[in-house]
mmCIF file of C-alpha atoms in Angstrom:
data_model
loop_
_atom_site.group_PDB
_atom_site.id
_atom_site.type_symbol
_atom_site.label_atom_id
_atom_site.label_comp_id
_atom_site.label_asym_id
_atom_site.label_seq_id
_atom_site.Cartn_x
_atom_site.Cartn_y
_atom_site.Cartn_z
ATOM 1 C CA UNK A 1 -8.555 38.181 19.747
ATOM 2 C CA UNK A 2 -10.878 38.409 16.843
ATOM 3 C CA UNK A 3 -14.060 36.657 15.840
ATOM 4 C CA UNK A 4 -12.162 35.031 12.934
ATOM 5 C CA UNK A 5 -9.054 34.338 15.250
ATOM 6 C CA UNK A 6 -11.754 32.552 18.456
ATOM 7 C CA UNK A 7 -13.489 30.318 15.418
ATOM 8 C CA UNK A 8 -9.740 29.138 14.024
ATOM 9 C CA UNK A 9 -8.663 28.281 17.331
ATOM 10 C CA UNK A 10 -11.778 26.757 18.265
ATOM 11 C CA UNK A 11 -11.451 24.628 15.069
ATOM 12 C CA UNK A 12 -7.506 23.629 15.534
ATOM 13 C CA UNK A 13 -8.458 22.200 19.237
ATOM 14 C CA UNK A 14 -11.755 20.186 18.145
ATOM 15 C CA UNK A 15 -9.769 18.725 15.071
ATOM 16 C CA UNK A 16 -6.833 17.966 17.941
ATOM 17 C CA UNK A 17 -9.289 16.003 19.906
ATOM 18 C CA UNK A 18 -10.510 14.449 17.750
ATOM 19 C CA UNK A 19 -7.149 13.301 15.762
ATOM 20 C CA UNK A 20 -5.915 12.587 19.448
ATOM 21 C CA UNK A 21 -9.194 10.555 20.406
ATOM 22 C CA UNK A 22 -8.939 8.421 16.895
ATOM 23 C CA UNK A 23 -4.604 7.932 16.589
ATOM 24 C CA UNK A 24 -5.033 6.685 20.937
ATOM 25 C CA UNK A 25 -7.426 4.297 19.739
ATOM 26 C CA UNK A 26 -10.085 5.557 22.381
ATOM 27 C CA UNK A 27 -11.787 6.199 18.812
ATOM 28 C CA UNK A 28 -11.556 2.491 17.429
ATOM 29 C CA UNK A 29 -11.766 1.649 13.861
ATOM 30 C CA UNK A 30 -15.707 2.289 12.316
ATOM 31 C CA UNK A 31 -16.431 4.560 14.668
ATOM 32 C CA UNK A 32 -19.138 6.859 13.327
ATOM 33 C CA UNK A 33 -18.561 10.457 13.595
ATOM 34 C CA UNK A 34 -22.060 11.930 14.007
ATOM 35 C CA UNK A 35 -21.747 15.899 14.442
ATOM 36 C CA UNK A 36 -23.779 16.259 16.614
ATOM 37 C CA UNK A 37 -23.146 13.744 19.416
ATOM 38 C CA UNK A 38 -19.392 14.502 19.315
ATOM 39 C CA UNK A 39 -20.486 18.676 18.929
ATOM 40 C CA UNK A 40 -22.301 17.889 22.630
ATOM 41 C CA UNK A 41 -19.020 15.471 23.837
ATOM 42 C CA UNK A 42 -16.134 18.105 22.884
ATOM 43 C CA UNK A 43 -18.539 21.246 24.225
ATOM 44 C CA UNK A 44 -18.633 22.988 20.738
ATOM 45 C CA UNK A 45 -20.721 23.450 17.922
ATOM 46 C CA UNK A 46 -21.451 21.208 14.736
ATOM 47 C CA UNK A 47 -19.474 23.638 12.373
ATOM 48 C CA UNK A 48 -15.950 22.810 14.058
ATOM 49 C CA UNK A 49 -16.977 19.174 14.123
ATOM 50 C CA UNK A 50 -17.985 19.229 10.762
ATOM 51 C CA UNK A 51 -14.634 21.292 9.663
ATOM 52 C CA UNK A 52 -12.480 18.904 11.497
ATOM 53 C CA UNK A 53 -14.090 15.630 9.910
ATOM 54 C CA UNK A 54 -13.263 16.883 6.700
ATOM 55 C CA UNK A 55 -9.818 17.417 7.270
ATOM 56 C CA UNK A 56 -9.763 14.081 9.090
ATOM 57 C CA UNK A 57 -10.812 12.488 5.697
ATOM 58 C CA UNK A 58 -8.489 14.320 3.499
ATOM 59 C CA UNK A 59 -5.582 12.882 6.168
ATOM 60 C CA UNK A 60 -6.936 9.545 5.334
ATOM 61 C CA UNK A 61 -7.762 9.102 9.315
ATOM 62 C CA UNK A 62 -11.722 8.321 8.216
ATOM 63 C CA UNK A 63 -13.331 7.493 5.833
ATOM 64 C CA UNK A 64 -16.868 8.010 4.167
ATOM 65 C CA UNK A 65 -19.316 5.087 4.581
ATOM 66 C CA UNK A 66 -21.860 4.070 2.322
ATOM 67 C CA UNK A 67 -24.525 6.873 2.660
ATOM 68 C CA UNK A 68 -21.704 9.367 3.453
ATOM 69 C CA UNK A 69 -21.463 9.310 7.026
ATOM 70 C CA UNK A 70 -17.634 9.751 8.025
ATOM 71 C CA UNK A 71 -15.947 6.732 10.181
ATOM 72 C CA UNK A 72 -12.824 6.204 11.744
ATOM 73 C CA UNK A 73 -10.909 4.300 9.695
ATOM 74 C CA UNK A 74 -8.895 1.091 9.429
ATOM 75 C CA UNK A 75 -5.322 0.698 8.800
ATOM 76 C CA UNK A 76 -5.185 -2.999 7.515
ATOM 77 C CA UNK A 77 -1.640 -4.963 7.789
ATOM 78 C CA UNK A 78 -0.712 -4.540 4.186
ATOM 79 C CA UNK A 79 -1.217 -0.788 4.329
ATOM 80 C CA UNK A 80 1.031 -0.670 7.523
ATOM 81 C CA UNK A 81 3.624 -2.600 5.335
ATOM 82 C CA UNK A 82 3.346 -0.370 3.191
ATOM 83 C CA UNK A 83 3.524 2.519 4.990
ATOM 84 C CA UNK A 84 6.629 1.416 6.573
ATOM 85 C CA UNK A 85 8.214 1.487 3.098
ATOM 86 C CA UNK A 86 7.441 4.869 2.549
ATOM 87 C CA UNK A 87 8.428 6.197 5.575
ATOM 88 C CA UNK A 88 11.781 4.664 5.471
ATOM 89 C CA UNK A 89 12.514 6.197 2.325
ATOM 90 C CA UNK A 90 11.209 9.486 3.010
ATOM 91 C CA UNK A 91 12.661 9.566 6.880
ATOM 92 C CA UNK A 92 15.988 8.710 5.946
ATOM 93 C CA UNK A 93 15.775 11.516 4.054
ATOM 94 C CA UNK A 94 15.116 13.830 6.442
ATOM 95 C CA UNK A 95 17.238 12.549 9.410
ATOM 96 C CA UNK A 96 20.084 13.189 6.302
ATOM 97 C CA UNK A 97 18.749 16.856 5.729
ATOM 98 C CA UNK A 98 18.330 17.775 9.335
ATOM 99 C CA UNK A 99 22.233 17.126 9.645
ATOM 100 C CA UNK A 100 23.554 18.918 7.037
ATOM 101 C CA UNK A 101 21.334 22.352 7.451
ATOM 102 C CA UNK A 102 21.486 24.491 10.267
ATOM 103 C CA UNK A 103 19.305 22.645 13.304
ATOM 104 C CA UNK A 104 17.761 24.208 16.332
ATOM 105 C CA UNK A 105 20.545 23.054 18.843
ATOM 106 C CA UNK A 106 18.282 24.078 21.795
ATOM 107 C CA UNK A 107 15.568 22.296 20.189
ATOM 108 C CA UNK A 108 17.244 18.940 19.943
ATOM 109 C CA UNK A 109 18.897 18.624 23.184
ATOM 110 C CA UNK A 110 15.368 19.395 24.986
ATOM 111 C CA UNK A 111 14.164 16.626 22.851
ATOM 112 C CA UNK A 112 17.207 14.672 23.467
ATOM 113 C CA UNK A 113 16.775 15.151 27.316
ATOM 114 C CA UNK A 114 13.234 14.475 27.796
ATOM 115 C CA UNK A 115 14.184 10.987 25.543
ATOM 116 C CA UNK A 116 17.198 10.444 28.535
ATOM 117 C CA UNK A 117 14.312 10.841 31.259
ATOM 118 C CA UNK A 118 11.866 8.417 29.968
ATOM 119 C CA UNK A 119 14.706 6.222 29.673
ATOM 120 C CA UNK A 120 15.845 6.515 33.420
ATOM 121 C CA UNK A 121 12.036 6.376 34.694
ATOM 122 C CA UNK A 122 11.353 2.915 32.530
ATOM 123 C CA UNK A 123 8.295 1.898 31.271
ATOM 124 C CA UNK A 124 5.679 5.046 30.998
ATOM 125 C CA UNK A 125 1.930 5.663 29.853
ATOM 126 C CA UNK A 126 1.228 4.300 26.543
ATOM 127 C CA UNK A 127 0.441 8.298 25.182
ATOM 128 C CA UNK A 128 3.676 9.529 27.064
ATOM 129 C CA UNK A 129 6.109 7.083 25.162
ATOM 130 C CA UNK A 130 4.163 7.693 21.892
ATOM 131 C CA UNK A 131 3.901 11.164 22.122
ATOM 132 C CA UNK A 132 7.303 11.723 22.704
ATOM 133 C CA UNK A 133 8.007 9.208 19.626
ATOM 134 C CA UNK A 134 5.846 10.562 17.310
ATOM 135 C CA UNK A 135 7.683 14.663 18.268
ATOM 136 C CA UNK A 136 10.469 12.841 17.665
ATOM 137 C CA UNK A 137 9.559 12.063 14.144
ATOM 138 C CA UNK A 138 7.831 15.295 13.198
ATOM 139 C CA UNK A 139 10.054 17.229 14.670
ATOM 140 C CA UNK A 140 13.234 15.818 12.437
ATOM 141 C CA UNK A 141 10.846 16.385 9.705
ATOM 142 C CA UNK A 142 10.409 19.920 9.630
ATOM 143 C CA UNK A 143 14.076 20.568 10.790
ATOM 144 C CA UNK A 144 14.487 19.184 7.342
ATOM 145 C CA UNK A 145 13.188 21.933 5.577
ATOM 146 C CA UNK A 146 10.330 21.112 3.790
ATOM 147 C CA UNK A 147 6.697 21.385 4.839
ATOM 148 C CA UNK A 148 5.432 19.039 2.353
ATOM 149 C CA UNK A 149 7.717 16.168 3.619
ATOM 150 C CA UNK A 150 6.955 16.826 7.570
ATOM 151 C CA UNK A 151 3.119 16.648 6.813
ATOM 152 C CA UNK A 152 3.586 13.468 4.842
ATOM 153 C CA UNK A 153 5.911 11.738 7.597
ATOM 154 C CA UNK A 154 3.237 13.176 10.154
ATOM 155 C CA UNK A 155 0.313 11.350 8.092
ATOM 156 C CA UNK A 156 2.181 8.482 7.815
ATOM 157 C CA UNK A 157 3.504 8.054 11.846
ATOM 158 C CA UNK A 158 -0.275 8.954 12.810
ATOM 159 C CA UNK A 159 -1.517 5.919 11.077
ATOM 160 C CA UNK A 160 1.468 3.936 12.151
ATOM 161 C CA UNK A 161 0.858 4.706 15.660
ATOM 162 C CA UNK A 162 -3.517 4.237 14.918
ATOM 163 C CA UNK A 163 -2.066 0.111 13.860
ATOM 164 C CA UNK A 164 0.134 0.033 16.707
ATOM 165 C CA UNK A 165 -1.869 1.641 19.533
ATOM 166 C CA UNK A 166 1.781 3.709 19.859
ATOM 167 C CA UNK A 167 3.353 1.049 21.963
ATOM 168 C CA UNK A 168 5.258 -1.849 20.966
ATOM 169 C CA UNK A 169 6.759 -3.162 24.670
ATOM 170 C CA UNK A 170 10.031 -4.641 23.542
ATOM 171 C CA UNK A 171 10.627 -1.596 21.449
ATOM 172 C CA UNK A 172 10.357 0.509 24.705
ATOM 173 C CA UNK A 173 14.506 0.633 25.531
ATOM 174 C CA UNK A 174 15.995 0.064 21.991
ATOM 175 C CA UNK A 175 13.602 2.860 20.223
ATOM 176 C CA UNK A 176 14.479 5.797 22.614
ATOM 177 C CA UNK A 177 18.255 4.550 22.494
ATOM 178 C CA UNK A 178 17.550 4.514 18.587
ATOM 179 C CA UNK A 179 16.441 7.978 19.115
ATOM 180 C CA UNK A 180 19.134 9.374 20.741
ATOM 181 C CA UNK A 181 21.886 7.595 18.796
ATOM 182 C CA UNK A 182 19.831 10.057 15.425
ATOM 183 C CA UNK A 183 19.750 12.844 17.775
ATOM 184 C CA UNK A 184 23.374 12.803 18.301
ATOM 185 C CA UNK A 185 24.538 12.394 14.589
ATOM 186 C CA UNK A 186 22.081 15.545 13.389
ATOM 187 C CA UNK A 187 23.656 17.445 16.777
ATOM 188 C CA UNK A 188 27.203 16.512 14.989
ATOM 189 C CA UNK A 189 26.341 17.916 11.800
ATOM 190 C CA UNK A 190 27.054 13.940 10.548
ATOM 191 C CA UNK A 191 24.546 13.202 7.875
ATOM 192 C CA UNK A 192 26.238 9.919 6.675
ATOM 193 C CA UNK A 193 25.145 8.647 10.363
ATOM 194 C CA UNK A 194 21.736 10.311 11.020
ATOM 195 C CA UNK A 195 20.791 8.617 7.951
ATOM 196 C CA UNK A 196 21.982 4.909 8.920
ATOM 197 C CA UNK A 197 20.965 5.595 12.179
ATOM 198 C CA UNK A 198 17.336 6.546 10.890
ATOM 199 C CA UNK A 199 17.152 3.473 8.590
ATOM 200 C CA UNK A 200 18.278 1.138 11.211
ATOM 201 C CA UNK A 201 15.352 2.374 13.521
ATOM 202 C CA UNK A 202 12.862 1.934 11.142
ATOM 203 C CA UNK A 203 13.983 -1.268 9.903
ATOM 204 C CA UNK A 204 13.674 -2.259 13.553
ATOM 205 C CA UNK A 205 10.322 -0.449 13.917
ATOM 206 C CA UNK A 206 9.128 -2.712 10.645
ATOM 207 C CA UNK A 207 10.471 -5.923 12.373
ATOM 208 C CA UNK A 208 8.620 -5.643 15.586
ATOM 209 C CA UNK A 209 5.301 -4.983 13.911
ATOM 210 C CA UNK A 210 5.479 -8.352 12.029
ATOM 211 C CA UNK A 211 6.651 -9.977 15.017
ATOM 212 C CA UNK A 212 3.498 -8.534 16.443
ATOM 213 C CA UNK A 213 1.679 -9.401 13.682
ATOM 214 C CA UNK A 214 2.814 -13.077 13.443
ATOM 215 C CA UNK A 215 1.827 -13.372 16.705
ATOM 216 C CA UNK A 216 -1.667 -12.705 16.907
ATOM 217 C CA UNK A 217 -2.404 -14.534 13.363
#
């Protein structure tokens, strides 16, 4: 492995962390993200730090303070709203897409099957159910076909997932049932379904957040 090749995969894994640290919440909203300290907590240098901050900014993930110092930002309940919107439109989309091109059978049934397991074992880790939901997303994304659309819908689930903390209890069950019923319509080559099916989730999705919301205000 080359020089250049060691300081790109250095840089992928700090911005992972780091992405990881902020969309679990163990990175809470206004969170400053000093170089240095986090250089010293994630074992590298500032450069990577200071490479993945910036690309945590253009994502929208955080934010430059007064002064310019970079913190973790907020998604406020409007924003989440609206972020709901747009990933409804541009999801059923690609649920629609993903059945009608050719799809990675092997992919989907692994997918599928790790959805069944989680379902069987009940209630898991917070990051286990939303790491499987958020490959479940992404993943129907770029089956689509476009790059441009899977990095928007990846945005977009990140910072529905930073407003959530990923886990929703009473969506536990019906989600991952949701999931497999889109599953099975892009595995049929039915895009009429995979598209309802998609738009029914999220319209679901939308409804337990503003239960959730109505509840705490």
């Amino acid at each position: 492995m080359t020089l250049q090749d060691q300081s790109q995969t250095l840089g992928e894994s700090t911005y992972e962390q780091l992405r990881r640290m902020i969309v679990s919440g163990e990175l809470s909203a206004g969170t400053r993200l000093q170089e240095k300290p986090f250089a010293d907590r994630l074992g590298v240098s500032r450069t990577p730090v200071r490479e993945a901050i910036a690309r945590l900014v253009s994502e929208g993930l955080v934010t430059r303070a007064q002064g310019g110092v970079p913190v973790v930002n907020k998604v406020s309940i409007s924003e989440i709203i609206e972020i709901l919107h747009v990933r409804r439109l541009l999801e059923c989309e690609t649920a629609r897409q993903a059945a009608t091109g050719h799809a990675p059978v092997e992919v989907l049934l692994s997918l599928r099957a790790r959805t069944e397991q989680l379902l069987q074992r009940g209630r898991s880790s917070i990051s286990e159910h939303a790491d499987l939901d958020e490959e479940f997303h992404i993943t129907i994304a770029r089956i689509a076909g476009s790059k441009l659309l899977a990095d928007l819908v990846q945005n977009l689930k990140q910072k529905t997932r930073i407003f959530d903390k990923g886990f929703i209890p009473d969506r536990f069950e019906p989600g991952l049932n949701e999931h497999i019923e889109i599953l099975d319509a892009i595995l049929a080559r039915d895009p009429a379904r995979a598209e309802a099916g998609m738009r029914r989730h999220l319209d679901n999705v939308r409804e337990s957040i503003l239960a959730s919301i109505h509840r705490l205000y």
